[in-house]
CSV table of C-alpha atoms (C1' of nucleotides) and ligand atoms in Angstrom, one decimal:
chain,number,residue,atom,x,y,z
A,130,UNK,CA,38.5,39.9,27.3
A,131,UNK,CA,36.3,38.0,24.9
A,132,UNK,CA,34.9,34.5,25.8
A,133,UNK,CA,35.2,31.5,23.4
A,134,UNK,CA,31.6,31.9,22.5
A,135,UNK,CA,31.7,35.7,21.9
A,136,UNK,CA,34.6,35.1,19.6
A,137,UNK,CA,32.7,32.6,17.6
A,138,UNK,CA,29.8,34.9,17.2
A,139,UNK,CA,32.0,37.8,16.1
A,140,UNK,CA,33.8,35.6,13.5
A,141,UNK,CA,30.5,34.3,12.2
A,142,UNK,CA,29.0,37.8,11.9
A,143,UNK,CA,32.2,38.9,10.1
A,144,UNK,CA,32.0,36.1,7.5
A,145,UNK,CA,28.2,36.6,7.0
A,146,UNK,CA,28.6,40.3,6.5
A,147,UNK,CA,31.1,40.0,3.7
A,148,UNK,CA,28.7,39.0,1.1
A,149,UNK,CA,26.1,41.8,1.8
A,150,UNK,CA,25.5,45.4,2.7
A,151,UNK,CA,22.5,44.9,5.0
A,152,UNK,CA,22.7,43.8,8.6
A,153,UNK,CA,23.3,40.1,9.4
A,154,UNK,CA,20.1,38.4,10.4
A,155,UNK,CA,19.5,36.5,13.6
A,156,UNK,CA,18.6,33.3,11.8
A,157,UNK,CA,21.6,33.5,9.5
A,158,UNK,CA,23.9,33.6,12.6
A,159,UNK,CA,21.9,30.8,14.2
A,160,UNK,CA,22.2,28.6,11.2
A,161,UNK,CA,26.0,29.1,10.9
A,162,UNK,CA,26.7,28.6,14.6
A,163,UNK,CA,24.2,25.7,14.8
A,164,UNK,CA,22.3,27.2,17.7
A,165,UNK,CA,18.8,28.6,18.3
A,166,UNK,CA,17.7,32.0,17.2
A,167,UNK,CA,16.8,32.9,20.9
A,168,UNK,CA,20.4,32.1,21.9
A,169,UNK,CA,21.6,34.4,19.2
A,170,UNK,CA,19.4,37.2,20.4
A,171,UNK,CA,20.9,36.9,23.9
A,172,UNK,CA,24.4,37.0,22.7
A,173,UNK,CA,23.7,39.8,20.3
A,174,UNK,CA,22.6,41.9,23.2
A,175,UNK,CA,25.8,41.2,25.0
A,176,UNK,CA,28.0,42.1,22.1
A,177,UNK,CA,26.0,45.2,21.6
A,178,UNK,CA,26.6,46.2,25.2
A,179,UNK,CA,30.3,45.7,24.6
A,180,UNK,CA,30.2,47.9,21.6
A,181,UNK,CA,31.4,45.2,19.2
A,182,UNK,CA,28.3,45.3,17.1
A,183,UNK,CA,25.5,47.7,16.3
A,184,UNK,CA,22.1,46.2,16.9
A,185,UNK,CA,18.5,47.4,16.6
A,186,UNK,CA,15.7,45.0,17.4
A,187,UNK,CA,14.5,43.1,14.4
A,188,UNK,CA,17.0,44.9,12.1
A,189,UNK,CA,20.0,42.5,12.2
A,190,UNK,CA,23.5,43.4,13.3
A,191,UNK,CA,26.6,45.0,11.8
A,192,UNK,CA,30.1,45.0,13.3
A,193,UNK,CA,31.6,48.1,14.7
A,194,UNK,CA,35.2,49.0,13.8
A,195,UNK,CA,36.3,47.3,17.0
A,196,UNK,CA,34.2,44.3,16.3
A,197,UNK,CA,35.7,44.0,12.8
A,198,UNK,CA,39.2,44.1,14.1
A,199,UNK,CA,38.5,41.5,16.8
A,200,UNK,CA,36.9,39.3,14.1
A,201,UNK,CA,39.9,39.7,11.8
A,202,UNK,CA,42.3,38.7,14.6
A,203,UNK,CA,40.3,35.5,15.1
A,204,UNK,CA,40.3,34.7,11.4
A,205,UNK,CA,44.1,35.5,11.3
A,206,UNK,CA,44.7,33.0,14.1
A,207,UNK,CA,42.5,30.4,12.5
A,208,UNK,CA,44.2,30.6,9.1
A,209,UNK,CA,47.8,30.8,10.5
A,210,UNK,CA,47.1,27.7,12.5
A,211,UNK,CA,45.8,25.9,9.4
A,212,UNK,CA,49.0,26.8,7.6
A,213,UNK,CA,51.0,25.4,10.5
A,214,UNK,CA,49.1,22.2,10.6
A,215,UNK,CA,49.6,21.6,6.9
A,216,UNK,CA,53.1,23.0,6.3
A,217,UNK,CA,54.8,21.9,9.5
A,218,UNK,CA,52.8,19.0,10.9
A,219,UNK,CA,51.9,17.4,7.6
A,220,UNK,CA,48.1,17.5,7.9
A,221,UNK,CA,46.0,17.2,4.8
A,222,UNK,CA,44.0,20.3,3.9
A,223,UNK,CA,40.8,18.5,4.7
A,224,UNK,CA,41.8,17.7,8.3
A,225,UNK,CA,42.7,21.1,9.7
A,226,UNK,CA,39.5,23.1,10.1
A,227,UNK,CA,38.2,21.6,13.3
A,228,UNK,CA,41.5,21.8,15.1
A,229,UNK,CA,41.9,25.4,13.9
A,230,UNK,CA,38.5,26.1,15.3
A,231,UNK,CA,39.9,25.4,18.7
A,232,UNK,CA,43.3,26.9,18.2
A,233,UNK,CA,41.9,30.2,17.0
A,234,UNK,CA,40.8,30.9,20.6
A,235,UNK,CA,44.2,30.7,22.2
A,236,UNK,CA,44.9,34.1,23.7
A,237,UNK,CA,48.4,35.4,23.1
A,238,UNK,CA,49.3,38.1,20.7
A,239,UNK,CA,53.0,37.1,21.1
A,240,UNK,CA,52.2,33.5,20.2
A,241,UNK,CA,50.4,34.4,17.0
A,242,UNK,CA,53.0,36.9,15.9
A,243,UNK,CA,55.8,34.5,16.5
A,244,UNK,CA,53.9,31.8,14.7
A,245,UNK,CA,53.4,34.2,11.8
A,246,UNK,CA,57.1,34.8,11.6
A,247,UNK,CA,57.9,31.0,11.9
A,248,UNK,CA,55.6,30.4,9.0
A,249,UNK,CA,57.4,33.2,7.1
A,250,UNK,CA,54.3,35.5,6.9
A,251,UNK,CA,52.0,33.5,4.7
A,252,UNK,CA,49.3,35.5,2.9
A,253,UNK,CA,47.0,32.6,2.3
A,254,UNK,CA,45.8,29.6,4.1
A,255,UNK,CA,45.7,26.0,2.8
A,256,UNK,CA,42.3,26.7,1.2
A,257,UNK,CA,43.5,29.8,-0.6
A,258,UNK,CA,41.8,32.2,1.8
A,259,UNK,CA,43.7,35.4,2.7
A,260,UNK,CA,45.4,35.8,6.1
A,261,UNK,CA,44.9,39.2,7.8
A,262,UNK,CA,48.3,40.6,8.9
A,263,UNK,CA,49.0,41.8,12.4
A,264,UNK,CA,47.3,45.1,11.6
A,265,UNK,CA,44.2,43.4,10.3
A,266,UNK,CA,45.0,44.2,6.6
A,267,UNK,CA,43.8,41.7,4.1
A,268,UNK,CA,45.4,41.3,0.8
A,269,UNK,CA,42.7,40.4,-1.6
A,270,UNK,CA,43.6,38.5,-4.7
A,271,UNK,CA,41.3,38.6,-7.6
A,272,UNK,CA,39.7,35.2,-8.3
A,273,UNK,CA,36.6,33.9,-9.8
A,274,UNK,CA,34.5,30.9,-9.5
A,275,UNK,CA,35.2,28.3,-12.2
A,276,UNK,CA,31.4,28.4,-12.9
A,277,UNK,CA,31.8,32.0,-14.1
A,278,UNK,CA,34.5,31.2,-16.7
A,279,UNK,CA,34.0,30.7,-20.4
A,280,UNK,CA,34.8,27.8,-22.6
A,281,UNK,CA,38.4,27.4,-24.0
A,282,UNK,CA,40.0,29.3,-21.2
A,283,UNK,CA,43.0,28.2,-19.2
A,284,UNK,CA,42.9,28.8,-15.5
A,285,UNK,CA,44.8,28.0,-12.3
A,286,UNK,CA,43.0,26.8,-9.2
A,287,UNK,CA,43.6,29.3,-6.4
A,288,UNK,CA,41.1,28.5,-3.7
A,289,UNK,CA,37.9,26.7,-2.6
A,290,UNK,CA,34.6,28.3,-1.6
A,291,UNK,CA,33.4,25.2,0.3
A,292,UNK,CA,36.2,23.9,2.5
A,293,UNK,CA,34.3,20.9,3.8
A,294,UNK,CA,36.2,17.7,4.2
A,295,UNK,CA,33.9,16.1,1.6
A,296,UNK,CA,34.6,18.6,-1.1
A,297,UNK,CA,38.3,18.7,-0.4
A,298,UNK,CA,38.5,14.9,-0.6
A,299,UNK,CA,36.6,15.0,-3.9
A,300,UNK,CA,39.3,17.4,-5.2
A,301,UNK,CA,42.1,15.1,-3.9
A,302,UNK,CA,40.5,12.1,-5.6
A,303,UNK,CA,40.6,14.0,-8.9
A,304,UNK,CA,44.1,15.4,-8.3
A,305,UNK,CA,43.0,19.0,-8.1
A,306,UNK,CA,44.9,21.2,-5.6
A,307,UNK,CA,45.9,24.8,-5.4
A,308,UNK,CA,48.1,25.6,-8.3
A,309,UNK,CA,46.6,23.0,-10.6
A,310,UNK,CA,46.1,24.2,-14.1
A,311,UNK,CA,42.7,23.6,-15.6
A,312,UNK,CA,41.6,23.9,-19.2
A,313,UNK,CA,37.9,24.4,-19.9
A,314,UNK,CA,37.3,22.1,-22.7
A,315,UNK,CA,33.5,22.0,-22.9
A,316,UNK,CA,30.4,23.3,-21.0
A,317,UNK,CA,27.3,21.3,-21.5
A,318,UNK,CA,24.3,23.6,-22.0
A,319,UNK,CA,21.8,21.2,-20.6
A,320,UNK,CA,23.2,20.9,-17.0
A,321,UNK,CA,26.2,23.4,-17.1
A,322,UNK,CA,28.5,20.5,-16.4
A,323,UNK,CA,32.1,21.3,-17.3
A,324,UNK,CA,34.6,19.1,-19.1
A,325,UNK,CA,38.0,20.1,-17.9
A,326,UNK,CA,41.5,19.2,-18.9
A,327,UNK,CA,43.9,18.6,-16.1
A,328,UNK,CA,47.6,17.7,-16.1
A,329,UNK,CA,47.3,14.2,-17.5
A,330,UNK,CA,43.6,13.6,-17.9
A,331,UNK,CA,40.2,15.0,-18.7
A,332,UNK,CA,37.2,14.8,-16.4
A,333,UNK,CA,33.6,16.1,-16.3
A,334,UNK,CA,32.5,17.9,-13.2
A,335,UNK,CA,29.0,19.2,-12.2
A,336,UNK,CA,28.0,22.8,-11.9
A,337,UNK,CA,28.1,22.4,-8.1
A,338,UNK,CA,31.7,21.5,-8.2
A,339,UNK,CA,32.5,24.3,-10.6
A,340,UNK,CA,30.8,26.9,-8.4
A,341,UNK,CA,32.9,25.9,-5.4
A,342,UNK,CA,36.3,26.2,-7.0
A,343,UNK,CA,38.1,29.6,-7.2
A,344,UNK,CA,40.3,30.1,-10.2
A,345,UNK,CA,42.4,32.7,-11.9
A,346,UNK,CA,42.5,33.1,-15.7
A,347,UNK,CA,45.9,32.4,-17.3
A,348,UNK,CA,44.9,32.8,-20.9
A,349,UNK,CA,41.8,32.9,-23.0
B,268,UNK,CA,34.8,14.0,26.8
B,269,UNK,CA,36.4,16.1,29.5
B,270,UNK,CA,35.7,19.8,30.0
B,271,UNK,CA,38.5,22.4,30.3
B,272,UNK,CA,37.8,22.6,34.0
B,273,UNK,CA,37.7,18.8,34.6
B,274,UNK,CA,41.1,18.5,32.8
B,275,UNK,CA,42.6,21.2,35.1
B,276,UNK,CA,41.4,19.3,38.2
B,277,UNK,CA,42.7,16.0,37.0
B,278,UNK,CA,46.1,17.5,36.2
B,279,UNK,CA,46.3,19.2,39.5
B,280,UNK,CA,45.4,16.1,41.4
B,281,UNK,CA,48.0,14.2,39.4
B,282,UNK,CA,50.7,16.6,40.3
B,283,UNK,CA,49.7,16.8,44.0
B,284,UNK,CA,49.5,13.0,44.3
B,285,UNK,CA,53.1,12.5,43.1
B,286,UNK,CA,54.8,13.6,46.3
B,287,UNK,CA,52.6,11.4,48.6
B,288,UNK,CA,50.9,8.1,49.2
B,289,UNK,CA,47.7,9.4,50.9
B,290,UNK,CA,44.7,10.9,49.1
B,291,UNK,CA,45.0,14.5,47.9
B,292,UNK,CA,43.1,16.9,50.2
B,293,UNK,CA,40.4,19.3,49.1
B,294,UNK,CA,42.2,22.3,50.4
B,295,UNK,CA,45.4,21.3,48.5
B,296,UNK,CA,43.5,21.2,45.3
B,297,UNK,CA,41.7,24.5,46.0
B,298,UNK,CA,45.1,26.2,46.7
B,299,UNK,CA,46.7,25.0,43.5
B,300,UNK,CA,43.7,25.8,41.3
B,301,UNK,CA,43.0,29.0,43.2
B,302,UNK,CA,39.4,28.3,43.9
B,303,UNK,CA,37.3,27.7,47.0
B,304,UNK,CA,37.2,24.3,48.8
B,305,UNK,CA,33.4,24.1,48.2
B,306,UNK,CA,34.0,24.3,44.4
B,307,UNK,CA,36.5,21.6,44.7
B,308,UNK,CA,34.1,19.3,46.5
B,309,UNK,CA,31.5,19.9,43.7
B,310,UNK,CA,34.0,19.0,41.0
B,311,UNK,CA,35.3,16.0,43.0
B,312,UNK,CA,31.8,14.5,43.0
B,313,UNK,CA,31.6,14.9,39.3
B,314,UNK,CA,35.0,13.3,38.6
B,315,UNK,CA,34.0,10.5,41.0
B,316,UNK,CA,30.8,9.9,39.1
B,317,UNK,CA,32.9,9.6,35.9
B,318,UNK,CA,35.2,7.1,37.6
B,319,UNK,CA,38.3,9.2,37.1
B,320,UNK,CA,39.0,9.5,40.8
B,321,UNK,CA,38.2,7.6,44.0
B,322,UNK,CA,36.6,9.7,46.6
B,323,UNK,CA,35.3,9.1,50.1
B,324,UNK,CA,33.9,12.1,52.0
B,325,UNK,CA,36.5,13.8,54.1
B,326,UNK,CA,39.2,11.4,53.0
B,327,UNK,CA,40.7,13.1,50.0
B,328,UNK,CA,40.9,11.7,46.5
B,329,UNK,CA,43.1,9.4,44.5
B,330,UNK,CA,43.1,9.0,40.7
B,331,UNK,CA,41.9,5.8,39.1
B,332,UNK,CA,44.0,4.2,36.3
B,333,UNK,CA,41.8,6.0,33.8
B,334,UNK,CA,42.2,9.3,35.6
B,335,UNK,CA,46.0,8.9,35.7
B,336,UNK,CA,46.1,8.3,32.0
B,337,UNK,CA,43.9,11.3,31.3
B,338,UNK,CA,46.1,13.4,33.5
B,339,UNK,CA,49.3,12.2,31.9
B,340,UNK,CA,47.9,13.1,28.4
B,341,UNK,CA,47.3,16.6,29.6
B,342,UNK,CA,50.8,16.9,31.0
B,343,UNK,CA,52.1,15.5,27.8
B,344,UNK,CA,50.4,18.1,25.8
B,345,UNK,CA,51.4,20.9,28.1
B,346,UNK,CA,55.1,20.0,28.0
B,347,UNK,CA,55.2,19.3,24.2
B,348,UNK,CA,53.7,22.7,23.6
B,349,UNK,CA,56.3,24.2,25.9
B,350,UNK,CA,59.0,22.6,23.8
B,351,UNK,CA,57.4,23.9,20.6
B,352,UNK,CA,57.2,27.4,22.0
B,353,UNK,CA,60.8,27.5,23.0
B,354,UNK,CA,62.5,25.4,20.3
B,355,UNK,CA,60.4,26.5,17.3
B,356,UNK,CA,59.0,29.9,18.1
B,357,UNK,CA,61.9,31.3,20.2
B,358,UNK,CA,60.0,31.9,23.4
B,359,UNK,CA,62.1,32.2,26.6
B,360,UNK,CA,61.6,29.4,29.1
B,361,UNK,CA,59.9,31.8,31.5
B,362,UNK,CA,57.2,32.8,29.0
B,363,UNK,CA,55.7,29.5,28.0
B,364,UNK,CA,53.7,28.2,30.9
B,365,UNK,CA,50.6,30.4,30.7
B,366,UNK,CA,50.2,29.8,26.9
B,367,UNK,CA,50.8,26.0,27.4
B,368,UNK,CA,48.0,26.1,30.1
B,369,UNK,CA,45.7,27.0,27.3
B,370,UNK,CA,47.2,24.8,24.5
B,371,UNK,CA,47.1,21.7,26.7
B,372,UNK,CA,43.3,21.6,26.3
B,373,UNK,CA,43.2,21.4,22.6
B,374,UNK,CA,41.5,18.1,21.8
B,375,UNK,CA,43.2,16.2,19.0
B,376,UNK,CA,45.2,13.1,19.4
B,377,UNK,CA,46.5,13.4,15.9
B,378,UNK,CA,47.7,16.9,16.6
B,379,UNK,CA,49.7,16.1,19.6
B,380,UNK,CA,51.2,13.0,18.1
B,381,UNK,CA,52.2,14.9,14.9
B,382,UNK,CA,53.6,17.7,17.1
B,383,UNK,CA,55.6,15.1,19.0
B,384,UNK,CA,57.1,13.8,15.8
B,385,UNK,CA,57.8,17.4,14.5
B,386,UNK,CA,59.7,18.1,17.7
B,387,UNK,CA,61.5,14.8,17.3
B,388,UNK,CA,60.1,13.1,20.3
B,389,UNK,CA,61.6,15.2,23.1
B,390,UNK,CA,61.7,13.5,26.5
B,391,UNK,CA,61.9,16.7,28.6
B,392,UNK,CA,60.3,20.1,28.5
B,393,UNK,CA,62.2,23.4,28.7
B,394,UNK,CA,62.2,23.2,32.5
B,395,UNK,CA,63.7,19.7,32.6
B,396,UNK,CA,60.4,18.0,33.4
B,397,UNK,CA,59.8,14.6,31.7
B,398,UNK,CA,57.3,14.3,28.8
B,399,UNK,CA,55.0,11.3,28.9
B,400,UNK,CA,55.0,9.4,25.6
B,401,UNK,CA,51.9,8.5,23.6
B,402,UNK,CA,51.4,5.5,25.9
B,403,UNK,CA,51.7,7.6,29.0
B,404,UNK,CA,55.1,6.2,29.9
B,405,UNK,CA,57.3,8.6,31.8
B,406,UNK,CA,61.1,8.2,31.6
B,407,UNK,CA,62.3,9.3,35.0
B,408,UNK,CA,65.8,10.7,35.1
B,409,UNK,CA,67.5,10.7,38.5
B,410,UNK,CA,68.1,14.2,39.8
B,411,UNK,CA,68.6,15.8,43.2
B,412,UNK,CA,68.0,19.3,44.5
B,413,UNK,CA,71.2,21.3,44.7
B,414,UNK,CA,70.4,21.8,48.4
B,415,UNK,CA,71.0,18.1,49.0
B,416,UNK,CA,74.5,18.1,47.5
B,417,UNK,CA,77.7,18.2,49.5
B,418,UNK,CA,80.5,20.6,49.2
B,419,UNK,CA,83.3,20.2,46.6
B,420,UNK,CA,81.0,18.4,44.2
B,421,UNK,CA,80.6,19.2,40.5
B,422,UNK,CA,77.1,19.0,39.2
B,423,UNK,CA,75.1,19.9,36.1
B,424,UNK,CA,71.8,21.7,36.2
B,425,UNK,CA,69.1,19.5,34.8
B,426,UNK,CA,65.8,21.1,35.9
B,427,UNK,CA,63.9,23.5,38.1
B,428,UNK,CA,61.4,22.7,40.8
B,429,UNK,CA,59.8,26.1,40.7
B,430,UNK,CA,59.1,27.2,37.2
B,431,UNK,CA,57.7,30.6,38.0
B,432,UNK,CA,58.7,33.4,35.8
B,433,UNK,CA,60.4,35.1,38.7
B,434,UNK,CA,62.7,32.2,39.5
B,435,UNK,CA,63.5,31.5,35.8
B,436,UNK,CA,64.4,35.2,35.3
B,437,UNK,CA,66.7,35.0,38.4
B,438,UNK,CA,68.5,32.1,36.8
B,439,UNK,CA,68.7,33.9,33.4
B,440,UNK,CA,70.3,36.9,35.2
B,441,UNK,CA,72.9,34.7,36.7
B,442,UNK,CA,73.5,32.8,33.5
B,443,UNK,CA,72.2,29.5,34.8
B,444,UNK,CA,70.3,27.3,32.4
B,445,UNK,CA,69.8,23.6,31.8
B,446,UNK,CA,73.2,22.1,31.1
B,447,UNK,CA,75.1,24.6,33.1
B,448,UNK,CA,77.9,23.1,35.1
B,449,UNK,CA,78.0,24.1,38.8
B,450,UNK,CA,80.8,23.6,41.2
B,451,UNK,CA,79.9,23.7,44.9
B,452,UNK,CA,82.7,25.8,46.4
B,453,UNK,CA,81.3,26.5,49.9
B,454,UNK,CA,78.2,26.0,52.0
B,455,UNK,CA,77.8,28.5,54.8
B,456,UNK,CA,76.7,26.7,58.0
B,457,UNK,CA,74.9,29.7,59.4
B,458,UNK,CA,72.3,30.1,56.6
B,459,UNK,CA,73.0,27.2,54.2
B,460,UNK,CA,73.8,29.6,51.5
B,461,UNK,CA,75.9,28.1,48.7
B,462,UNK,CA,78.9,29.6,47.0
B,463,UNK,CA,79.0,28.1,43.6
B,464,UNK,CA,81.4,28.3,40.7
B,465,UNK,CA,79.9,28.7,37.2
B,466,UNK,CA,81.5,28.9,33.8
B,467,UNK,CA,83.2,32.2,34.3
B,468,UNK,CA,82.2,33.5,37.7
B,469,UNK,CA,81.4,32.6,41.3
B,470,UNK,CA,78.2,33.6,43.0
B,471,UNK,CA,76.5,33.0,46.3
B,472,UNK,CA,72.9,31.8,46.3
B,473,UNK,CA,70.4,31.3,49.2
B,474,UNK,CA,69.1,28.0,50.4
B,475,UNK,CA,65.8,28.9,48.7
B,476,UNK,CA,67.5,29.0,45.3
B,477,UNK,CA,69.4,25.8,46.0
B,478,UNK,CA,66.3,23.9,46.9
B,479,UNK,CA,64.6,24.8,43.7
B,480,UNK,CA,67.4,23.7,41.3
B,481,UNK,CA,67.6,20.1,40.2
B,482,UNK,CA,71.1,18.9,39.4
B,483,UNK,CA,72.9,15.7,38.6
B,484,UNK,CA,76.3,14.9,40.1
B,485,UNK,CA,79.2,14.7,37.6
B,486,UNK,CA,82.1,14.1,40.0
B,487,UNK,CA,82.8,14.3,43.8
C,114,DA,C1',-5.2,46.0,2.8
C,115,DT,C1',-5.5,42.3,5.2
C,116,DA,C1',-4.5,37.6,6.4
C,117,DT,C1',-0.9,34.4,6.7
C,118,DA,C1',3.8,33.0,7.1
C,119,DT,C1',8.2,33.9,8.8
C,120,DT,C1',11.4,36.0,11.7
C,121,DT,C1',12.8,37.7,16.0
C,122,DT,C1',12.3,38.6,20.8
C,123,DT,C1',10.8,37.5,25.5
C,124,DA,C1',9.9,34.7,29.5
C,125,DG,C1',11.2,31.1,32.1
C,126,DA,C1',14.0,26.8,32.7
C,127,DT,C1',18.5,24.2,32.6
C,128,DT,C1',23.5,23.0,32.9
C,129,DT,C1',28.2,24.1,34.3
C,130,DG,C1',31.2,26.0,37.3
C,131,DT,C1',31.7,29.1,40.6
C,132,DC,C1',30.7,31.7,45.2
C,133,DT,C1',29.4,32.7,50.5
C,134,DA,C1',27.8,31.2,54.7
C,135,DA,C1',26.6,27.7,57.7
C,136,DA,C1',26.8,22.9,59.3
C,137,DA,C1',29.3,18.6,59.8
C,138,DT,C1',33.4,16.1,60.4
C,139,DT,C1',38.1,15.4,61.4
C,140,DT,C1',42.5,16.7,63.6
C,141,DA,C1',45.2,18.6,67.3
C,142,DG,C1',46.3,20.3,71.9
C,143,DT,C1',45.9,19.8,76.6
D,209,DA,C1',38.8,12.4,76.7
D,210,DC,C1',37.3,16.8,75.8
D,211,DT,C1',37.6,21.1,73.6
D,212,DA,C1',39.2,24.2,70.1
D,213,DA,C1',40.9,24.7,65.6
D,214,DA,C1',41.1,23.4,61.0
D,215,DT,C1',39.1,21.1,57.2
D,216,DT,C1',35.4,19.6,54.4
D,217,DT,C1',30.8,19.4,53.0
D,218,DT,C1',26.1,21.2,52.3
D,219,DA,C1',22.7,24.6,51.1
D,220,DG,C1',21.5,28.2,48.5
D,221,DA,C1',22.7,31.8,45.2
D,222,DC,C1',24.7,33.6,40.8
D,223,DA,C1',26.6,34.4,36.0
D,224,DA,C1',27.2,32.4,31.3
D,225,DA,C1',25.4,30.1,27.7
D,226,DT,C1',22.1,27.4,26.1
D,227,DC,C1',17.1,25.6,25.4
D,228,DT,C1',11.6,25.5,24.6
D,229,DA,C1',7.4,27.7,24.2
D,230,DA,C1',4.9,31.7,23.5
D,231,DA,C1',4.4,36.5,22.2
D,232,DA,C1',5.6,40.3,19.2
D,233,DA,C1',7.2,42.3,15.0
D,234,DT,C1',8.1,42.0,10.2
D,235,DA,C1',7.6,40.2,5.5
D,236,DT,C1',4.7,38.1,1.8
D,237,DA,C1',1.0,37.1,-1.0
D,238,DT,C1',-3.3,37.6,-2.8
E,703,MN,MN1,39.0,26.7,8.4
E,704,MN,MN1,40.9,27.7,5.7
E,705,MN,MN1,54.4,24.7,32.5
E,706,MN,MN1,57.4,23.0,32.0
DNA sequence: ATATATTTTTAGATTTGTCTAAAATTTAGT
DNA sequence: ACTAAATTTTAGACAAATCTAAAAATATAT
């Protein structure tokens, strides 16, 4: 049985290991979890003992198959609860993360599978992130950052890279949500700011915004 | 902010103090929480510091107004989650308690009030126990134990005193649930066993069963 | 290649909640 | 009222998860 804290470490290591092939560093984990590197080292030893990660001093960590599955189940719970909060309880997408951080640790396989059924087996959470199924399978949809798209392209918003409350509220303010169609009207060479056409209006967004919005190309 | 453990102690003290006017004893708490008396003493000191209970050495404890409200909010959460699990996710009434024991500690007032609305403000949980509203008010319904009812009376089952899985499964086996009409056909003087008429059949139950079923008299 | 900076680990302390064993207090029985 | 039994508290220990400060290992930069 995993503790609350062990689960948070596993999930964090899982997320950090996605973007790279090398082992995840102690400091990277410490930064994400907002703890000290020495605390990370302690926990790493424990997870290594439990065979959930592979660890060699000073070389960072990688998840074992068992560790990956455990991490995926936590991500599954987190994202299913987020769907529940938005779809059933009427939360806004910027309000669900912290509550889901708690709910993801509730230990009942039956609960999560019944919740999954109740929500009609969603494949994505309110931020466009994929929800692992009961077997841990993740259906990856192809998506790109808006910042990688060329001028004169029509795209649809399918997710956010940053799901902080601040960023999501920015999107709300500009009426951008998942499913919103965006037309790239202009890209300013000087600062890579994008002028984009939305449903009714045209706005200019910074590169920072563009590189946190996942989109899918509709037409060139 | 209360810890998981502090919340469990408060809830336990609340339940134990309902049936009596004196302070709740250390041993009674230890038995309910399944811990040692010395651990209870330690926690009691902490809750006393926090002004959630009143404590005098060797004299047991009583909740303060603040402690009562905190306890009620935990009970509220526990019972609302139980309703959710049964009504929305299709759990049986004997499967919900342990999961609700975890869910009751999720810290979000917004969550619980939205859940309350989603469930359409239920006043009772799946075991017939009252659900405190957001202000902590509890709507008491009058009910008696079946063991207190006279012969030749028609009653309706409105709750259970023991909500253990074993007892609830016994009731399921005999097709007794909340709302079931029960007619008291005979009471055996020798062992106080009851012969009761149900919808389609007649069964005999022990005194132990009768003293764990809450009923409301329909007619004499 | 060697010095410097950064990262990671160790050593030792702290907090929370628990335990056992022993001492203190209260309760009950005669 | 006195003694025995039960309850409650204290003292000291321990495991989990964290921290600070110092030491060890690795990475970087000239
Ligand atoms: Mn989230
Ligand atoms: Mn999400
Ligand atoms: Mn319950
Ligand atoms: Mn209940």
